[in-house]
mmCIF file with all atom_site columns, C-alpha atoms in Angstrom:
data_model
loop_
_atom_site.group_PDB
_atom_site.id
_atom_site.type_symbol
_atom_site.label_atom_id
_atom_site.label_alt_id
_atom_site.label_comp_id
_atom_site.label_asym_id
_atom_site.label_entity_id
_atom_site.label_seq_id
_atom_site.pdbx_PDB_ins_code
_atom_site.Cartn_x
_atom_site.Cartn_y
_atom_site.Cartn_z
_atom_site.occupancy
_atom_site.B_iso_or_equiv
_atom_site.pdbx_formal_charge
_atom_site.auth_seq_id
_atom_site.auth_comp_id
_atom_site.auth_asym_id
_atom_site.auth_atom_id
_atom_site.pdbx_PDB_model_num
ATOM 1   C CA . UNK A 1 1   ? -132.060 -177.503 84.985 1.00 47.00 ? 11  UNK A CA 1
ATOM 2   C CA . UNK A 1 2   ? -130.306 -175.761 87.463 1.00 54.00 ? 12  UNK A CA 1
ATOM 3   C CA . UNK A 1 3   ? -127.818 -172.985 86.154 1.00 57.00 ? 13  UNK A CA 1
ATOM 4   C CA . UNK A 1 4   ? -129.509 -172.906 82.875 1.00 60.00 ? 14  UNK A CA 1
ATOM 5   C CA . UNK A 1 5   ? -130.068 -169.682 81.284 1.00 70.00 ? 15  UNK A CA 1
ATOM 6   C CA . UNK A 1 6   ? -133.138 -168.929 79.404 1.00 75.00 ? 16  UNK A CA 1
ATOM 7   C CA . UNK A 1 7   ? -133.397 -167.549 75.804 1.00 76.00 ? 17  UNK A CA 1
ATOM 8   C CA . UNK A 1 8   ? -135.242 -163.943 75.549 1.00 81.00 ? 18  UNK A CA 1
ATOM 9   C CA . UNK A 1 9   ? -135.811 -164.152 71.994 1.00 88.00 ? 19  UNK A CA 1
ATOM 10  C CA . UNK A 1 10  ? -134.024 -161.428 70.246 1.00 88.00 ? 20  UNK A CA 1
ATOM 11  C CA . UNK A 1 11  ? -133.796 -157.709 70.892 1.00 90.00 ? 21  UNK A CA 1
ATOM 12  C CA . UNK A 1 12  ? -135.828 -154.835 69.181 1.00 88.00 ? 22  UNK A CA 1
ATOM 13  C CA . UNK A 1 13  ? -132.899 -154.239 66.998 1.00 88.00 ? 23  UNK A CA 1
ATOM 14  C CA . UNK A 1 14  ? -132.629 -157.483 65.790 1.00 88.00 ? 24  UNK A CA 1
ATOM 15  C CA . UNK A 1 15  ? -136.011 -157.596 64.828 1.00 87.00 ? 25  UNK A CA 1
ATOM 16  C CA . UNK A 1 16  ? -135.950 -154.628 63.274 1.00 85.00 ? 26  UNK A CA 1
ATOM 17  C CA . UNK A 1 17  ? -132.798 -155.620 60.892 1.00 87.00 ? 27  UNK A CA 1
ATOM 18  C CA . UNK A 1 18  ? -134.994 -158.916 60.266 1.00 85.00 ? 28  UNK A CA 1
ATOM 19  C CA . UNK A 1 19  ? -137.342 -156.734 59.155 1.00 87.00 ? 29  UNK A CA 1
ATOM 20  C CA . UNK A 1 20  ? -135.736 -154.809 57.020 1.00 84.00 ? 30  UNK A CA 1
ATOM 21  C CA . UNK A 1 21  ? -134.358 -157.678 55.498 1.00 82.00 ? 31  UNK A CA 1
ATOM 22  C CA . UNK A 1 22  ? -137.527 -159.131 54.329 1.00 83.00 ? 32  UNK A CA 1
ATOM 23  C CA . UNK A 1 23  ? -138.513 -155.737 53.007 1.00 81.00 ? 33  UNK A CA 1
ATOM 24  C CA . UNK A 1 24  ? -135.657 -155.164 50.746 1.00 75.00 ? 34  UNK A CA 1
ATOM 25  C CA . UNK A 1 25  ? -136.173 -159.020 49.443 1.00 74.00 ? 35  UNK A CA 1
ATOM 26  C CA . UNK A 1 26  ? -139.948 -158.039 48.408 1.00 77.00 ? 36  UNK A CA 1
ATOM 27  C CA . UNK A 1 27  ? -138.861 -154.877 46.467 1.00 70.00 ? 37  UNK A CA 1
ATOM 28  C CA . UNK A 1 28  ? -136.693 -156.481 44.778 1.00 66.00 ? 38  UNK A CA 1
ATOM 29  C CA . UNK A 1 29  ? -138.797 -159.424 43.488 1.00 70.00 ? 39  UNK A CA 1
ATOM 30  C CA . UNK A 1 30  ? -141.116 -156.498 42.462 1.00 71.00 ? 40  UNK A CA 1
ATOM 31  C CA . UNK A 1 31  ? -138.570 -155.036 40.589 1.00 58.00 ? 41  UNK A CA 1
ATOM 32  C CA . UNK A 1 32  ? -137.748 -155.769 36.833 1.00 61.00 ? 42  UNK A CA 1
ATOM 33  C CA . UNK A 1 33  ? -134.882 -155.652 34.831 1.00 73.00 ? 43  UNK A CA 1
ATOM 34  C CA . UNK A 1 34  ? -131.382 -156.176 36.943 1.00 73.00 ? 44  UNK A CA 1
ATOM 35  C CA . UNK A 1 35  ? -130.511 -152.524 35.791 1.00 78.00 ? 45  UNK A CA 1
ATOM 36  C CA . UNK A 1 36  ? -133.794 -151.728 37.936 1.00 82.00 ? 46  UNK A CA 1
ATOM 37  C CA . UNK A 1 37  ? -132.983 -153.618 40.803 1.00 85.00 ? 47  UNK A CA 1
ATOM 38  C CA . UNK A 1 38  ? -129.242 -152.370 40.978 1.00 89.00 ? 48  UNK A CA 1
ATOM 39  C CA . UNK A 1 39  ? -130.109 -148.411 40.579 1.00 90.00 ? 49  UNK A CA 1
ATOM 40  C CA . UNK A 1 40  ? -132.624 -148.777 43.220 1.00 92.00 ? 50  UNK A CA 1
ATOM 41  C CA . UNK A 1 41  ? -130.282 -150.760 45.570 1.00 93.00 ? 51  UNK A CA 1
ATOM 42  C CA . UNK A 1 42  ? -127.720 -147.953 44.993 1.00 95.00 ? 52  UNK A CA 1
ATOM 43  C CA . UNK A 1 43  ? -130.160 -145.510 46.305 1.00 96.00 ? 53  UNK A CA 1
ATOM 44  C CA . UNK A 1 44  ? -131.188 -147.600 49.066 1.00 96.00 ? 54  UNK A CA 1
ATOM 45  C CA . UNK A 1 45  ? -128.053 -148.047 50.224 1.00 98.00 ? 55  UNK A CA 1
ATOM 46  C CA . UNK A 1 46  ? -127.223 -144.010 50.079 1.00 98.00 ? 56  UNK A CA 1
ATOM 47  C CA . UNK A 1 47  ? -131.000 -143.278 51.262 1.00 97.00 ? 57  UNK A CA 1
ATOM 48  C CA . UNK A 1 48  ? -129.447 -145.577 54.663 1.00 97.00 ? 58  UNK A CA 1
ATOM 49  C CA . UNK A 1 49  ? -126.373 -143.760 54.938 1.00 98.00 ? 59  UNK A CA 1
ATOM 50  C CA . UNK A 1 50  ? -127.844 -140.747 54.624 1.00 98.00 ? 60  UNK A CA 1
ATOM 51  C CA . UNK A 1 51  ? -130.400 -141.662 57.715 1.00 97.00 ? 61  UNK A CA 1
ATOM 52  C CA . UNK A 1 52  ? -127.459 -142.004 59.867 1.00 97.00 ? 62  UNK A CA 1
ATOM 53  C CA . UNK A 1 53  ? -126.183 -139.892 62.715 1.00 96.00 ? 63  UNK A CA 1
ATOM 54  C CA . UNK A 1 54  ? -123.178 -137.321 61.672 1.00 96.00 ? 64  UNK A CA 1
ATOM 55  C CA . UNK A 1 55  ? -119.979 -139.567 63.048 1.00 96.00 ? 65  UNK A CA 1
ATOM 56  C CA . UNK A 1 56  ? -121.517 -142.786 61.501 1.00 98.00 ? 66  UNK A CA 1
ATOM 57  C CA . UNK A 1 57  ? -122.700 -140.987 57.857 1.00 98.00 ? 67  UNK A CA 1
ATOM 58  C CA . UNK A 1 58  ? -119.593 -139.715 57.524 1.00 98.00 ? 68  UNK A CA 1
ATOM 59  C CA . UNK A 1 59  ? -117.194 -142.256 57.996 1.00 98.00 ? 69  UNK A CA 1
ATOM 60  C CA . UNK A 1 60  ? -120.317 -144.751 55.921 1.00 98.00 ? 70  UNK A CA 1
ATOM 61  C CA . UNK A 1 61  ? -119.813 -142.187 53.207 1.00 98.00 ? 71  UNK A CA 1
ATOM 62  C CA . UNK A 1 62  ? -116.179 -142.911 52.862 1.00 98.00 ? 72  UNK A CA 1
ATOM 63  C CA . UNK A 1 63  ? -116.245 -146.364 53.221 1.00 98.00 ? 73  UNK A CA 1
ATOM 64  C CA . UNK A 1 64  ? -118.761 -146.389 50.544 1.00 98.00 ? 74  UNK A CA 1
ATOM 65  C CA . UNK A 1 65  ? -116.594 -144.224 48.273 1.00 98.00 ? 75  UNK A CA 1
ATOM 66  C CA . UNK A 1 66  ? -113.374 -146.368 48.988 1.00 98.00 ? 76  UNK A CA 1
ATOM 67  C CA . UNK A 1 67  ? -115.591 -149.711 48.083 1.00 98.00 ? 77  UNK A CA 1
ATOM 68  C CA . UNK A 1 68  ? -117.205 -148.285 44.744 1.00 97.00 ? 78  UNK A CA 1
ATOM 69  C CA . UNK A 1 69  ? -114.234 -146.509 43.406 1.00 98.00 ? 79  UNK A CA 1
ATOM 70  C CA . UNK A 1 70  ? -111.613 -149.484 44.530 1.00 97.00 ? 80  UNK A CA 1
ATOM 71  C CA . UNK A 1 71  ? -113.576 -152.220 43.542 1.00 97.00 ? 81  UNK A CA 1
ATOM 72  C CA . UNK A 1 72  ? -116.154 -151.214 41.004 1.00 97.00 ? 82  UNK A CA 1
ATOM 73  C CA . UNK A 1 73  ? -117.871 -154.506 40.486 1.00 97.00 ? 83  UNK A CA 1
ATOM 74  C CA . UNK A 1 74  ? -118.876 -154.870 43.669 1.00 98.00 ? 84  UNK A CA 1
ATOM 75  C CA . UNK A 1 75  ? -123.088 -153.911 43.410 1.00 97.00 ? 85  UNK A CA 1
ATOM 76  C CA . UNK A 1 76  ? -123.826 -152.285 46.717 1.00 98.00 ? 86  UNK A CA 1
ATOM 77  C CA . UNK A 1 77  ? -127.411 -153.408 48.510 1.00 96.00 ? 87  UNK A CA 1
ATOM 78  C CA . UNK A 1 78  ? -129.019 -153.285 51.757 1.00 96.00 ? 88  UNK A CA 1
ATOM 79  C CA . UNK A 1 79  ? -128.184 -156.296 54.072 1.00 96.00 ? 89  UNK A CA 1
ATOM 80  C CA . UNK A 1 80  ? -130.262 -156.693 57.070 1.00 95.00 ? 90  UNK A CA 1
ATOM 81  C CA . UNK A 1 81  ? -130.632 -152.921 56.820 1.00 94.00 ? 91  UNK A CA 1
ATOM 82  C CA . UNK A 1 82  ? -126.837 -152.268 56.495 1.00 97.00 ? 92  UNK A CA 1
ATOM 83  C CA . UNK A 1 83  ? -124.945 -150.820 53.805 1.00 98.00 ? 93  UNK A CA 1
ATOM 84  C CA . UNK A 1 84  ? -123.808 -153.981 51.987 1.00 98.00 ? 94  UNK A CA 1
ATOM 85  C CA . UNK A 1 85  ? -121.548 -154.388 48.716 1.00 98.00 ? 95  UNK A CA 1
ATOM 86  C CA . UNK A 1 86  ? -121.946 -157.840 46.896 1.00 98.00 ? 96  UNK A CA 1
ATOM 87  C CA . UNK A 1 87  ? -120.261 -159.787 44.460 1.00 97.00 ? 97  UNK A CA 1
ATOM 88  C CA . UNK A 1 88  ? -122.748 -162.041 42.305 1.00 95.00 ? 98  UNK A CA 1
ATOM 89  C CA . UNK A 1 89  ? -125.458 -161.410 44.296 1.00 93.00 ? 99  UNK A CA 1
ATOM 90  C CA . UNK A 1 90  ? -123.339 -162.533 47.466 1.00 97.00 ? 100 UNK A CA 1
ATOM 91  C CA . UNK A 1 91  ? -122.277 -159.945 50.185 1.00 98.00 ? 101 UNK A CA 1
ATOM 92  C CA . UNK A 1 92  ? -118.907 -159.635 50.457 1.00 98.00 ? 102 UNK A CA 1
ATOM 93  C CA . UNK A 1 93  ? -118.646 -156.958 53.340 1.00 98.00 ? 103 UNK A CA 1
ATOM 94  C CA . UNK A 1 94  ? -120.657 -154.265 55.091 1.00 98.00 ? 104 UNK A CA 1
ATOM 95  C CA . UNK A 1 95  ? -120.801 -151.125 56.982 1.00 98.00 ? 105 UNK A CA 1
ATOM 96  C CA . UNK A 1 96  ? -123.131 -151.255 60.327 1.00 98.00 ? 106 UNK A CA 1
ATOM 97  C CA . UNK A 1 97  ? -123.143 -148.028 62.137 1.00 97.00 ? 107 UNK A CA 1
ATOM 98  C CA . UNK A 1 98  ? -122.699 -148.132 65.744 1.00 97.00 ? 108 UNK A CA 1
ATOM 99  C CA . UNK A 1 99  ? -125.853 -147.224 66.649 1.00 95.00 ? 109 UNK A CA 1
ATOM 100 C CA . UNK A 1 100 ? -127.423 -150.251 65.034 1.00 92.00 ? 110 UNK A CA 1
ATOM 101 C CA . UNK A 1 101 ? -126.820 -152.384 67.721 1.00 93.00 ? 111 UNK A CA 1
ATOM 102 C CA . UNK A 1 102 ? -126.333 -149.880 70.032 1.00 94.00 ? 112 UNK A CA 1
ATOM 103 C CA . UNK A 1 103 ? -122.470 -150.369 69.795 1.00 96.00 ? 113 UNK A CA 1
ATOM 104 C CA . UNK A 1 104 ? -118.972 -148.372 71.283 1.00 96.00 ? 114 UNK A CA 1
ATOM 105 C CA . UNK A 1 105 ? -118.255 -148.419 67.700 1.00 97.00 ? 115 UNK A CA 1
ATOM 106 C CA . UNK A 1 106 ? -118.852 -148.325 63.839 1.00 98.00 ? 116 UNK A CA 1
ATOM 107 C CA . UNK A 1 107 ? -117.919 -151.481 62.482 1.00 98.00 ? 117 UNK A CA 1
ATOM 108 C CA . UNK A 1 108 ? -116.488 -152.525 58.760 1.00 98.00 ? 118 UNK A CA 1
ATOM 109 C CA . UNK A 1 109 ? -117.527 -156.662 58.942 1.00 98.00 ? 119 UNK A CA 1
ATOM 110 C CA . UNK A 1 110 ? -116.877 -159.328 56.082 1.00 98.00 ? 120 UNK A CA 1
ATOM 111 C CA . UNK A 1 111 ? -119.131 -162.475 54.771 1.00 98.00 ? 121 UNK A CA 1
ATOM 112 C CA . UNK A 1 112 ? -117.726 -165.743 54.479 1.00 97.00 ? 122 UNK A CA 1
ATOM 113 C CA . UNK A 1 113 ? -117.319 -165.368 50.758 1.00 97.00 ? 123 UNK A CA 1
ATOM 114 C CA . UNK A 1 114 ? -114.317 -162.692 51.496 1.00 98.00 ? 124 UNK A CA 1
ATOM 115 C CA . UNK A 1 115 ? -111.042 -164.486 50.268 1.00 97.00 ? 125 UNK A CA 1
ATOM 116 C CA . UNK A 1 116 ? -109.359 -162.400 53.657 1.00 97.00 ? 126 UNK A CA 1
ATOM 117 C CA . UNK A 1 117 ? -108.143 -166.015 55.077 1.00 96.00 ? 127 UNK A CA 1
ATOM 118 C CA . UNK A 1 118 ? -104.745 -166.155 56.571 1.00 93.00 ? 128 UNK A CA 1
ATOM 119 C CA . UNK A 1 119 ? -103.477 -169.484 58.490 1.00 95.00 ? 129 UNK A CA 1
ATOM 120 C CA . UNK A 1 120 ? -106.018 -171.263 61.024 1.00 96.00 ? 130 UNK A CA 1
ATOM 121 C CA . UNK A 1 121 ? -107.553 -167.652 62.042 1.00 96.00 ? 131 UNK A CA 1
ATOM 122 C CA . UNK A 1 122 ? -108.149 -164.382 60.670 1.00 96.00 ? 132 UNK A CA 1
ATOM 123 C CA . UNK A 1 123 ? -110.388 -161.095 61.326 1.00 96.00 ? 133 UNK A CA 1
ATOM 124 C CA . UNK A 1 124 ? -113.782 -160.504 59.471 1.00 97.00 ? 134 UNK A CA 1
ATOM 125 C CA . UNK A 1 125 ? -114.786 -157.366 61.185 1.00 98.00 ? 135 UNK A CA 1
ATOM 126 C CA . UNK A 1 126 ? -112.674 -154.117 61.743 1.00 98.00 ? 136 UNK A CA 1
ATOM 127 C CA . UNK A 1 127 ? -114.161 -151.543 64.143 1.00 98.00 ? 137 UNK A CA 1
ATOM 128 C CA . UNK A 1 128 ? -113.962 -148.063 63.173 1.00 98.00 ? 138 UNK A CA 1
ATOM 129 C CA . UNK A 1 129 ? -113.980 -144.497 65.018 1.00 97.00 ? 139 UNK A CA 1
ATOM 130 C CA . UNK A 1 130 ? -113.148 -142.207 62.021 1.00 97.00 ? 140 UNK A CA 1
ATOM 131 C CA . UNK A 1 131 ? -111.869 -143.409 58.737 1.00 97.00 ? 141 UNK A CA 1
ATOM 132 C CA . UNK A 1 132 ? -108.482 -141.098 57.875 1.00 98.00 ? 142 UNK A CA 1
ATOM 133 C CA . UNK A 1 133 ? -106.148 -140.892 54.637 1.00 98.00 ? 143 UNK A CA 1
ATOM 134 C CA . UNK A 1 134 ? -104.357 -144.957 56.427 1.00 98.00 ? 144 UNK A CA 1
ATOM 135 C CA . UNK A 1 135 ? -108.175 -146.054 57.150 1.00 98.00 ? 145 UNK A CA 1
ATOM 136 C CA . UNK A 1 136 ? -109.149 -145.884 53.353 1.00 98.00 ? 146 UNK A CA 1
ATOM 137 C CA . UNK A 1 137 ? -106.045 -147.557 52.057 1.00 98.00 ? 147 UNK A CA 1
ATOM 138 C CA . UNK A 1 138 ? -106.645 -150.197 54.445 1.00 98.00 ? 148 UNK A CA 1
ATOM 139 C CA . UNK A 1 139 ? -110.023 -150.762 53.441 1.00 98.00 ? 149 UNK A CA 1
ATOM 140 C CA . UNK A 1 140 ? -109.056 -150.253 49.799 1.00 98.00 ? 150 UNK A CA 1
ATOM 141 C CA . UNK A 1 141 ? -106.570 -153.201 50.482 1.00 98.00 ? 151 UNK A CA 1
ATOM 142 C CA . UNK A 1 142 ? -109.263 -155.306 52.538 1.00 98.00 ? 152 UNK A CA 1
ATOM 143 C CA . UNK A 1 143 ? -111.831 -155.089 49.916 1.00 98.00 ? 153 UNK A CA 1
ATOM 144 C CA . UNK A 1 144 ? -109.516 -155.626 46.778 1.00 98.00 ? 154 UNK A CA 1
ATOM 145 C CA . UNK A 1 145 ? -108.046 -158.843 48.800 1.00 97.00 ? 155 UNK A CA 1
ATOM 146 C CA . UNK A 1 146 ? -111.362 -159.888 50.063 1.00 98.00 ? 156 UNK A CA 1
ATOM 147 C CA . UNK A 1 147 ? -112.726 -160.241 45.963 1.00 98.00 ? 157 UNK A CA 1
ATOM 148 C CA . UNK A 1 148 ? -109.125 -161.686 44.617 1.00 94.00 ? 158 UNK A CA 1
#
């Protein structure tokens, strides 16, 4: 077919987040009791953070304080190797740094189960270069509407 374009497959950092996907769905089969498999997500998801290059740790470490403080019942977890908070076992949002994906930017994205709909079209990612004082009530706000 002329003008086609052929698939590559995906890219090494797809793979990779595939990866770690799959891994963090073994442990926690091997894990026990739900209080087992929520301490140990909670460290995975700080053990990630803390992996991450300064600009990107720092502004994952406030989004992860803003989330767990503002919205206590949502259990974070490791999504496709991303700092994820979920709600019943369903994410609800997630941090991915920008080097991830090799990306301009940190972003702040949202699942499908976020209640953050407004008329025919809204956003369900929010990129981030620092998160200030007016970042973390906006995320605050995000998070609390996105579990209403």
């Amino acid at each position: 077919m002329a003008g086609s374009s052929t698939y590559e497959g995906f890219s090494a950092e797809e793979r990779s987040a595939m990866k770690e996907h799959a891994q963090a769905r073994k442990k926690a089969a091997r894990l026990g009791s739900r209080a087992d498999k929520a301490a140990e997500a909670r460290r995975d998801v700080l053990a990630k953070i803390a992996e991450m290059g300064d600009s990107d740790r720092v502004m994952a470490e406030r989004v992860h304080a803003v989330i767990t403080a503002g919205v206590p019942e949502l259990a974070p977890k490791l999504w496709y190797g991303m700092p994820a908070y979920a709600l019943d076992g369903k994410i609800i949002c997630f941090f991915q740094s920008a080097a991830k994906f090799k990306a301009r930017y940190a972003t702040l994205g949202f699942s499908d189960q976020a209640k953050l709909d407004e008329g025919a079209m809204w956003a369900a990612a929010f990129a981030l270069t620092e998160v200030t004082a007016e970042v973390e009530a906006r995320i605050a706000a995000l998070v609390k509407q996105a579990v209403a």
